[in-house]
Tab-separated table of C-alpha atoms in Angstrom:
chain	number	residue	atom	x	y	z
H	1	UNK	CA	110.245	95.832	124.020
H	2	UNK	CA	111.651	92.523	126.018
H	3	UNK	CA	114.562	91.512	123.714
H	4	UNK	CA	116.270	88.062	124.401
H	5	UNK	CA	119.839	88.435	123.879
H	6	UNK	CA	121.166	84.902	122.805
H	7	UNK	CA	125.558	84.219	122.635
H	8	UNK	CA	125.810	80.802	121.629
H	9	UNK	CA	129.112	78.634	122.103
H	10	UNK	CA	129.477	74.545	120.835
H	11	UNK	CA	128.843	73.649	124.067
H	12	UNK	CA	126.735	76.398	126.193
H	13	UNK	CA	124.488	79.105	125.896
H	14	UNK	CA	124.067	82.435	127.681
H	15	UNK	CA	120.689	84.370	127.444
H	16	UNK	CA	119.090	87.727	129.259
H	17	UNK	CA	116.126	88.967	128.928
H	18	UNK	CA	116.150	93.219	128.442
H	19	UNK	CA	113.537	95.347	128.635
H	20	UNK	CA	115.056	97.747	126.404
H	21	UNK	CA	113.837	100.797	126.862
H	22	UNK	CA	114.671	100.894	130.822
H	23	UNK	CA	117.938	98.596	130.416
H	24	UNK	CA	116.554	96.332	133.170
H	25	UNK	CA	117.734	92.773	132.990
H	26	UNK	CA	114.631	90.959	133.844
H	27	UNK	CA	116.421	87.330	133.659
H	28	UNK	CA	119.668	86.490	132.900
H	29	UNK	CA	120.480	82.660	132.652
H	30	UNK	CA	123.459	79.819	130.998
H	31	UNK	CA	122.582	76.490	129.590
H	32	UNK	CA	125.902	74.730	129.511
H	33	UNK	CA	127.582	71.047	128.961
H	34	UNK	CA	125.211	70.813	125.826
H	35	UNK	CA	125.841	67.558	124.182
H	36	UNK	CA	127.764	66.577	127.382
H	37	UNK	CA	126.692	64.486	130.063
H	38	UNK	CA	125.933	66.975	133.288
H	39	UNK	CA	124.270	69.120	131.151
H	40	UNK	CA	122.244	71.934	133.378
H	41	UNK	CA	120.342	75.566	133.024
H	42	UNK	CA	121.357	77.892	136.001
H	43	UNK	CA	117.977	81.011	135.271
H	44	UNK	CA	118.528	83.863	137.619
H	45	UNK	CA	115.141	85.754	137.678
H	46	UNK	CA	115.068	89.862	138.739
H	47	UNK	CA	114.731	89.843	142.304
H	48	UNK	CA	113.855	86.042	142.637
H	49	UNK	CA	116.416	82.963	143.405
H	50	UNK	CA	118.319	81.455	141.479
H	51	UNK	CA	117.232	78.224	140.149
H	52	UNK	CA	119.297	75.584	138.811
H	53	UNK	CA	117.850	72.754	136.328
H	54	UNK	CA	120.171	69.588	135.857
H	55	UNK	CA	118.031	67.865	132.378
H	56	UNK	CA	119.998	66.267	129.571
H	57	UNK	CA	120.388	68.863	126.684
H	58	UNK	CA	121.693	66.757	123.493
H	59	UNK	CA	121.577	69.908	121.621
H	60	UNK	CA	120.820	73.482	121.322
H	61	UNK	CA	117.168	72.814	120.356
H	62	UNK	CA	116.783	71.081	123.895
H	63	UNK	CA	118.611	74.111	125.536
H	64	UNK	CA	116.859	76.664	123.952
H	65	UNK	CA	113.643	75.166	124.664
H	66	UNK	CA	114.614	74.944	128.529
H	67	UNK	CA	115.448	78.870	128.256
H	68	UNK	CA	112.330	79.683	127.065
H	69	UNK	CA	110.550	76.988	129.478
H	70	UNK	CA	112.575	78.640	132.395
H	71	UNK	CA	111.524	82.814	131.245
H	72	UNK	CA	107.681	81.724	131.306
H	73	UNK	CA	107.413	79.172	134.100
H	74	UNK	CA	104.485	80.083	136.260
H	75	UNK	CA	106.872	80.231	139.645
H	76	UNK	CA	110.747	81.379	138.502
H	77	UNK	CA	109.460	82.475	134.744
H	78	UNK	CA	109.680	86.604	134.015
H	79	UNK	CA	106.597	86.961	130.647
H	80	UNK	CA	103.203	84.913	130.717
H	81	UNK	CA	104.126	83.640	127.202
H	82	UNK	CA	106.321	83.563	124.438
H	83	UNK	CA	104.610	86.645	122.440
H	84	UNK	CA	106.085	88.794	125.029
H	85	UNK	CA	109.433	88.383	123.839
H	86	UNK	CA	109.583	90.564	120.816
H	87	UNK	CA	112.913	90.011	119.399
H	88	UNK	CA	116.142	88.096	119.251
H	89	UNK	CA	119.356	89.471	119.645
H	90	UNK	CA	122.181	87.292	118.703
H	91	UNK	CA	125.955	87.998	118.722
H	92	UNK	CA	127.736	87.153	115.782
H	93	UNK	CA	131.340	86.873	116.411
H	94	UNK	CA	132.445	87.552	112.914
H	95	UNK	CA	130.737	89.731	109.953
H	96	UNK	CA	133.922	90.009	107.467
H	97	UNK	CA	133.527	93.257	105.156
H	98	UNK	CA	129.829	92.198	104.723
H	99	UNK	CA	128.333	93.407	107.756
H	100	UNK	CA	128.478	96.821	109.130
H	101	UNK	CA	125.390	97.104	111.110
H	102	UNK	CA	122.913	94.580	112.801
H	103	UNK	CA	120.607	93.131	110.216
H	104	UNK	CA	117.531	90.689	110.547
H	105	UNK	CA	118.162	87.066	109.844
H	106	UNK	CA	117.011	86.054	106.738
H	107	UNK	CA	117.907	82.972	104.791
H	108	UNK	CA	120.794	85.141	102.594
H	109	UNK	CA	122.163	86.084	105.804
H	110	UNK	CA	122.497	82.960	107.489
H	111	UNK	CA	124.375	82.031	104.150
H	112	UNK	CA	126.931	84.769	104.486
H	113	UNK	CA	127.530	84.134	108.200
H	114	UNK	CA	128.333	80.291	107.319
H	115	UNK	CA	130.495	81.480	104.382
H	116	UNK	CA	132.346	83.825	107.290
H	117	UNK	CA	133.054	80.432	108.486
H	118	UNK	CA	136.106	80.249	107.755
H	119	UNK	CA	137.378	83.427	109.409
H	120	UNK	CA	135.822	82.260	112.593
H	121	UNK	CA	135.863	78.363	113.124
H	122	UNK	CA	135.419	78.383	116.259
H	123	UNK	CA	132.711	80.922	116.940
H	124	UNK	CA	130.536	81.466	113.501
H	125	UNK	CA	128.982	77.961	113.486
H	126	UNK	CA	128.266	78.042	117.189
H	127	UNK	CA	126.673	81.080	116.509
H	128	UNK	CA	124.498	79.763	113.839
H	129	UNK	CA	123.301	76.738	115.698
H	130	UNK	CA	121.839	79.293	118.225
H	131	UNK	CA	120.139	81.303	115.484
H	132	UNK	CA	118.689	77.902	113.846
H	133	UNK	CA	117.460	76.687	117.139
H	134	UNK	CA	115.704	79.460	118.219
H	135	UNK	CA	114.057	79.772	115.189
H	136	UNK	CA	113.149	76.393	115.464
H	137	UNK	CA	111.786	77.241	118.595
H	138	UNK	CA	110.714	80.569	117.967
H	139	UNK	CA	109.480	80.544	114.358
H	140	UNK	CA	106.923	84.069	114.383
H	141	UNK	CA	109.804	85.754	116.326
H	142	UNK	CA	111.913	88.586	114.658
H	143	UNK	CA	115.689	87.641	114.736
H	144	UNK	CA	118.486	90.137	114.273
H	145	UNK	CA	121.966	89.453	113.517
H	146	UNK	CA	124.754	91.961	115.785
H	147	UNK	CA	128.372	91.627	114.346
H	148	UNK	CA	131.184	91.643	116.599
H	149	UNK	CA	133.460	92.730	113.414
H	150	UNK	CA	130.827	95.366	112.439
H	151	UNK	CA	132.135	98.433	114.275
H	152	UNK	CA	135.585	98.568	113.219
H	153	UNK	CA	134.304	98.301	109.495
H	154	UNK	CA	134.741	102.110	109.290
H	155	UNK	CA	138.397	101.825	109.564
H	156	UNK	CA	140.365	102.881	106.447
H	157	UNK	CA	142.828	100.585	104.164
H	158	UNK	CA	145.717	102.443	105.350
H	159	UNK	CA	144.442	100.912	109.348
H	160	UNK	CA	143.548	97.606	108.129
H	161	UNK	CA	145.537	95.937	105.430
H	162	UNK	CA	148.579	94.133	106.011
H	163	UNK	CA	152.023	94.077	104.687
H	164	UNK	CA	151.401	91.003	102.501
H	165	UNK	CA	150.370	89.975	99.166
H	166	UNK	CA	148.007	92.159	98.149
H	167	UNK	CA	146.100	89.082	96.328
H	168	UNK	CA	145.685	87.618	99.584
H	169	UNK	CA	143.724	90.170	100.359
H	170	UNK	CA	141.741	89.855	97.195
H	171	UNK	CA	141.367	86.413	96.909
H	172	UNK	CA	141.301	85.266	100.859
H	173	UNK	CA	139.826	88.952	102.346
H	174	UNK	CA	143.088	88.465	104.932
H	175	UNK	CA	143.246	91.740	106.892
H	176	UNK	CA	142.304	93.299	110.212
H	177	UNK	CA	139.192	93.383	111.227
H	178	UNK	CA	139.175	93.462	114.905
H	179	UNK	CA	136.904	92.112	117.646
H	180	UNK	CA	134.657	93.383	121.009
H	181	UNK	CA	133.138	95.882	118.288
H	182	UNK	CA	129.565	95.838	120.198
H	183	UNK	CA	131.660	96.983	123.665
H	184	UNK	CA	133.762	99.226	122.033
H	185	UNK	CA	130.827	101.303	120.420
H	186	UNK	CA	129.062	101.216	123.677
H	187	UNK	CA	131.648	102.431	125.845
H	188	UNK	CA	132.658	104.927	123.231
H	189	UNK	CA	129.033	106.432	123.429
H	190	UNK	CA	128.511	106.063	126.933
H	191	UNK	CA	131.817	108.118	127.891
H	192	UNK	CA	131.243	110.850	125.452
H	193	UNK	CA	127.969	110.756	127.322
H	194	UNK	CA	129.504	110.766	131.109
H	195	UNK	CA	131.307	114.379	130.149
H	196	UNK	CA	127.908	115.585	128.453
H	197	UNK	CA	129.181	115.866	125.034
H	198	UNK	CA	128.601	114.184	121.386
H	199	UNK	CA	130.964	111.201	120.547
H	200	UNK	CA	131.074	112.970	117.344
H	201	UNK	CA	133.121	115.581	118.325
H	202	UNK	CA	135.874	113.572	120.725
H	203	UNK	CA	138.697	111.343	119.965
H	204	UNK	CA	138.613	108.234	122.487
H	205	UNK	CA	140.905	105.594	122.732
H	206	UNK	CA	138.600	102.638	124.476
H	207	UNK	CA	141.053	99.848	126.181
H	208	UNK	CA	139.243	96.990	126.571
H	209	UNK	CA	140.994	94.491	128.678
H	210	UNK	CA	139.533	91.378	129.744
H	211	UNK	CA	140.541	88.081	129.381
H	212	UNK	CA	140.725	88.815	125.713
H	213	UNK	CA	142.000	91.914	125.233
H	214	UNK	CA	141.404	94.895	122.275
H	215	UNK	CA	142.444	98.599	122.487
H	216	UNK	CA	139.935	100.803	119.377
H	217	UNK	CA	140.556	104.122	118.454
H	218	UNK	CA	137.374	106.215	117.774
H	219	UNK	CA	137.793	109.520	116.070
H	220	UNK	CA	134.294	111.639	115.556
H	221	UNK	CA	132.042	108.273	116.445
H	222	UNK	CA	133.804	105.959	114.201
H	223	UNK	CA	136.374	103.311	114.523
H	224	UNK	CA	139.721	104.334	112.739
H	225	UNK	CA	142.017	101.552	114.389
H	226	UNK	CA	142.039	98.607	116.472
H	227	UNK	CA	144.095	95.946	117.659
H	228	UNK	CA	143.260	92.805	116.788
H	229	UNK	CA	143.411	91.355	113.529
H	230	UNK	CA	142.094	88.829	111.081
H	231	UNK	CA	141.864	87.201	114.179
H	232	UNK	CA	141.387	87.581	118.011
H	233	UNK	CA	145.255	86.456	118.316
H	234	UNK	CA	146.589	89.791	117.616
H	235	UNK	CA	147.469	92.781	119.191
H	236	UNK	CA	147.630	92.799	123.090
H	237	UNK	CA	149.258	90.107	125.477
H	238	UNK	CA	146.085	88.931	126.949
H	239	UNK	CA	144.985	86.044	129.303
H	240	UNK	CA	146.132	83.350	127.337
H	241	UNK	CA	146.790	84.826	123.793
H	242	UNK	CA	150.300	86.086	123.099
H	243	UNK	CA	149.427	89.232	121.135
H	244	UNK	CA	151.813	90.656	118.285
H	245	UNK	CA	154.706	88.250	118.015
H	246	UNK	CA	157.796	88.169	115.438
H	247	UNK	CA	155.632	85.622	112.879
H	248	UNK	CA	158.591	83.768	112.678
H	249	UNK	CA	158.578	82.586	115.777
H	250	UNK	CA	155.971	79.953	115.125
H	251	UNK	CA	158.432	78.025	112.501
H	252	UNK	CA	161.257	78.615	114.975
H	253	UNK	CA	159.221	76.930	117.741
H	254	UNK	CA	157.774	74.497	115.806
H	255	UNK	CA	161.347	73.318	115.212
H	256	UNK	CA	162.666	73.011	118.508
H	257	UNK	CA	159.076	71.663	120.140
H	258	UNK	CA	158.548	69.400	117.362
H	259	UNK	CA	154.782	71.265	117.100
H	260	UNK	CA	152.826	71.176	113.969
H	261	UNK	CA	151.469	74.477	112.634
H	262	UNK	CA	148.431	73.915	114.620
H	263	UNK	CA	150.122	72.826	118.137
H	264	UNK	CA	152.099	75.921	117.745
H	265	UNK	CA	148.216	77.864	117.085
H	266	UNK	CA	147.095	76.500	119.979
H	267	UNK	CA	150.385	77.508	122.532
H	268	UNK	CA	149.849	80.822	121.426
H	269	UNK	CA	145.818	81.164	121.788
H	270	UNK	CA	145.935	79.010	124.995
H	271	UNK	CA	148.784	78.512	126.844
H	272	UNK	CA	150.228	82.183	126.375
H	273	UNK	CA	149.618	85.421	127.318
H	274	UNK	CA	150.099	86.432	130.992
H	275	UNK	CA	149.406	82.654	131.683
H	276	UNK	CA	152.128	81.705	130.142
H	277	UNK	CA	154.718	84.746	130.475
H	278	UNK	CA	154.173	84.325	134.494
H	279	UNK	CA	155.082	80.303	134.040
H	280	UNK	CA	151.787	79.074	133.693
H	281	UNK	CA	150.800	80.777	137.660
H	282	UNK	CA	147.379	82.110	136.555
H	283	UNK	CA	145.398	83.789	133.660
H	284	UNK	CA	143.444	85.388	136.444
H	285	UNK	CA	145.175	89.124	136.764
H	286	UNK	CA	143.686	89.088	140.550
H	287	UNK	CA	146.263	85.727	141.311
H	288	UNK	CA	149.398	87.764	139.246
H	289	UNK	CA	148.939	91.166	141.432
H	290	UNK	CA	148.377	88.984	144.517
H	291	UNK	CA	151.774	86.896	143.702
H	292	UNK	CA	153.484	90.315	142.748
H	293	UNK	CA	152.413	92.038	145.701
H	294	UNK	CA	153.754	88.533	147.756
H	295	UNK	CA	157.474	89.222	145.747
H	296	UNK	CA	156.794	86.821	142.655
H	297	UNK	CA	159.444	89.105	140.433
H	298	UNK	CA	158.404	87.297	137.526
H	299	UNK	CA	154.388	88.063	138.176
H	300	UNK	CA	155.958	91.780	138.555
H	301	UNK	CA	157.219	91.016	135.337
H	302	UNK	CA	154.455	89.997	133.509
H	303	UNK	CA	151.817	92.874	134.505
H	304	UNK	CA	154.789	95.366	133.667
H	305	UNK	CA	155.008	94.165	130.315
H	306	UNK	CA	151.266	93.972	129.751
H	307	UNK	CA	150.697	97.701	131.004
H	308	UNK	CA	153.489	98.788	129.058
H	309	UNK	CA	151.853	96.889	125.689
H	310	UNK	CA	148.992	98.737	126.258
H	311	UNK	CA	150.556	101.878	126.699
H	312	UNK	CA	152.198	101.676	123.812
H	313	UNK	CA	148.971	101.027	121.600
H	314	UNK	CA	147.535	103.922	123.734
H	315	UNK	CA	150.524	106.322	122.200
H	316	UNK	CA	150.461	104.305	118.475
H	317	UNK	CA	146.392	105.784	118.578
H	318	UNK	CA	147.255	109.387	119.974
H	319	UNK	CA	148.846	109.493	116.935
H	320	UNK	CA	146.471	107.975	114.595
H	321	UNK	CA	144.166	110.325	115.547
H	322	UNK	CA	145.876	113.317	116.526
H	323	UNK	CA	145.405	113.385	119.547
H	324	UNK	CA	142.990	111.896	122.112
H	325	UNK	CA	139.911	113.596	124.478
H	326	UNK	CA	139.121	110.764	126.893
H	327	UNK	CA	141.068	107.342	127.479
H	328	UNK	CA	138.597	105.031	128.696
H	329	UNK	CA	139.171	101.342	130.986
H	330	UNK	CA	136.486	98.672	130.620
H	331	UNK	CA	135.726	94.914	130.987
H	332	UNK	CA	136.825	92.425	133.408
H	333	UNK	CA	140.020	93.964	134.150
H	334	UNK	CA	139.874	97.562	132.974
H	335	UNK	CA	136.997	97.956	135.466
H	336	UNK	CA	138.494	95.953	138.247
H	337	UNK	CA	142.050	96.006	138.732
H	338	UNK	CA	143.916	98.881	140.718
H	339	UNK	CA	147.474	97.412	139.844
H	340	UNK	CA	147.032	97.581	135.885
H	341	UNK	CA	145.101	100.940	135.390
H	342	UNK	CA	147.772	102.149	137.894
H	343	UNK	CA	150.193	100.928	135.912
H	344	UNK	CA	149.268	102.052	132.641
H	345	UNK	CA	148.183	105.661	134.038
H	346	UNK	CA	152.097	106.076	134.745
H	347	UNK	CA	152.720	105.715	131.547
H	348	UNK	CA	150.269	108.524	130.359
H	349	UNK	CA	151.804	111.499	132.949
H	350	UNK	CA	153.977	112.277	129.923
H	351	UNK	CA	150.542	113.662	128.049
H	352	UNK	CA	150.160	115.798	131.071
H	353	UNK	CA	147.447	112.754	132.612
H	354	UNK	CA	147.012	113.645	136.446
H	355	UNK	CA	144.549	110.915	137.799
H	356	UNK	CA	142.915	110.514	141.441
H	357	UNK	CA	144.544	107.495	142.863
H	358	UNK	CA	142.309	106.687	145.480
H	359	UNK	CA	139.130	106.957	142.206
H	360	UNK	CA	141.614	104.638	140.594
H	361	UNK	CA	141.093	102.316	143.472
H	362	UNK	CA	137.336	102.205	143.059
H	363	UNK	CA	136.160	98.775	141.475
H	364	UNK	CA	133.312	98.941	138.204
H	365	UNK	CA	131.129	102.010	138.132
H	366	UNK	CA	131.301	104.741	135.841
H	367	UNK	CA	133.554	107.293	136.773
H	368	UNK	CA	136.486	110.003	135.901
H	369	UNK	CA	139.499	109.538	137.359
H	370	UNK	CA	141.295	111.687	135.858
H	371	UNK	CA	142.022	115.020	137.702
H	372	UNK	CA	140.154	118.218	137.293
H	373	UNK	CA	143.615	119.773	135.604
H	374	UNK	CA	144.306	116.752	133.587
H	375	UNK	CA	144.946	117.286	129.954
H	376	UNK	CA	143.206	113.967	128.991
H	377	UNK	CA	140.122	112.811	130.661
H	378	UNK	CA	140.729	109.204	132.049
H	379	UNK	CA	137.581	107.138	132.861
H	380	UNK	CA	136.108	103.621	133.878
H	381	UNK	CA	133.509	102.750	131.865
H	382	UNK	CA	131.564	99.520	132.647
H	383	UNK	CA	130.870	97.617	129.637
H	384	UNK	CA	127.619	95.840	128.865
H	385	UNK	CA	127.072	93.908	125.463
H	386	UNK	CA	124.096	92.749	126.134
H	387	UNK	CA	122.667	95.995	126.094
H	388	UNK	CA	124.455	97.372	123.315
H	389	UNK	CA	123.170	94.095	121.871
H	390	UNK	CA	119.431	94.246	122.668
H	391	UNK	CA	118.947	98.297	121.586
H	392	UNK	CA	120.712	97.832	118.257
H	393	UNK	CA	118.043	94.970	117.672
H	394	UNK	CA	115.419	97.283	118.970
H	395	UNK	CA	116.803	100.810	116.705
H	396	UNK	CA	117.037	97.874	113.440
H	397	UNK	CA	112.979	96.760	114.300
């Protein structure tokens, strides 16, 4: 089956085209500036240039039009026509207690996801515009629904509620419900996979760290525990995003800034994290272990304190679960960056973790680098959503 895989922002849309089965991106593409002047399609066809389109989009219906203009054109295009794409994927950034699974998009789902709304004001409604114009577009074609909430809906009360209220969580549905579920569940599977054994039987803490940033436990295939919350906000320091913080820091800073309650939202989503702990040097962990490595102490700084966050939610989940079988790095950074696996693998020699540092060295292919003898099995572990996106569409059709 060719599955399109559609994650839709306000403003842009990314797209690839996956032949399932195989796992072979046959185009890959991003329509952004939509609604913006500028406005352009950059399609990157298997084993063809890239081509870049500048056309005004003044709205998704335009951009999704291009997209599929761009995957059947008869020079750059990847299918003769549109009845060779058999399904839509989209990601859903939010699925509240609703969603636990992928589901096909029906009118009573598109409902729920703009009642989820609220949970997700940034991301829901850009999500639904991309569902809405592709079926504009695309009106015979099935379209399924994957939840980036949906995986961590195993975890139990005792993991997920908060120490509030317990009406808020009645009457609002405030508690944790984590994020990066689609990457979590594939990594989790694929590294269970890597050591020839069923994710059934393991325990595997999956640290996810990217520009955003989650850590999941998964205990015999299903999510017990994760770190962020009702939002993407909590749990690890991350790019921009402070992590857990003292909640009363926001009134306190508010104060003495003279912030409103949403000024101080946006210094901690945007303008924190190790962006802002390093004095606003870089986001970009390549810049911080460049400046640390150059004698910027307070670069040092920052990377120590995010390995050590993570380290800690590493030990929190060892005992959540009991214990842990494989501790697995993936996304932007976990798959990348030398300095922070090396930093948070120091932390782990007290579990009797021996890892190969020259392995630890090697940049985004699957691979153990733990040590023959070590006690825990430490791996990186490549991520790939869109994937994980386009076979749950094909197993739900």
């Amino acid at each position: 089956m060719n599955i399109l895989v559609i994650n839709c922002g306000s403003s842009s849309l990314k797209y690839q085209l996956i032949a399932s089965e195989s796992g072979d991106v046959r185009a890959k593409g991003l329509a952004e500036r939509i609604g913006i002047e500028g406005s352009c399609l950059t399609h990157q066809p298997a084993g063809k240039d890239k081509v870049v389109k500048e056309e005004a989009m003044p709205d998704h219906n335009k951009a999704v039009k291009m997209v599929i203009d761009a995957l059947t054109d008869k020079e750059h295009g990847v299918v003769a026509s549109l009845n060779e794409i058999d399904a839509v994927g989209h990601r859903v950034v939010h699925g509240g207690e609703k969603f636990k699974k992928a589901v096909l998009i029906d009118d009573a789902v598109l409902k729920d996801i703009e009642e989820l709304s609220a949970l997700a004001p940034l991301h829901n409604p850009a999500n639904l515009i991309g569902i809405n114009s592709c079926k504009a577009n695309m009106p015979d074609t099935p379209m399924v629904a994957v939840f980036d909430t949906a995986f961590h809906q195993t975890m139990p009360k005792k993991a997920y509620l908060y120490g509030l209220p317990y009406e808020y969580y009645e009457k609002y549905k405030v508690r944790r419900y984590g994020f990066h579920g689609t990457s979590h569940d594939f990594v989790s599977k694929h590294a269970a996979e890597l050591i020839g054994k069923d994710r059934k039987d393991l325990k595997i803490i999956v640290c996810h760290l990217g520009n955003g940033a989650s850590v999941s436990a998964v205990k015999n295939g299903e999510c017990v525990d994760t770190s962020m919350g009702l939002t993407p906000l909590e749990g690890l320091i991350m790019g921009t995003r402070s992590g857990d913080l003292d909640p009363a820091i926001l009134e306190f800073i508010g104060e003495k800034e003279g912030l409103t309650p949403a000024e101080v939202n946006n210094v901690l989503n945007k303008k924190s994290g190790v962006y802002g702990l390093s004095g606003y040097l870089s986001s970009d962990f390549r810049d911080l272990d460049e400046a640390a490595r150059g004698g910027n102490e307070l670069a040092k700084t920052t990377l120590d304190t995010y390995c050590y966050r993570v380290a800690k939610y590493i030990g929190s989940y060892m005992m959540a679960m009991q214990g842990v079988d494989i501790i697995a790095f993936t996304a932007g950074c976990g798959e990348n960056n030398y300095a922070v696996r090396r930093g948070i693998c120091d932390y782990l020699a007290c579990l009797g973790v021996t890892v190969d540092d020259e392995k630890l060295k090697i940049r985004g292919e699957d691979l153990i680098v733990s040590e023959p003898g070590s006690k825990v099995t430490v791996m990186i572990v490549p991520t790939n959503e869109e994937l994980a996106i386009a076979q749950q569409t094909m197993e739900l059709l």
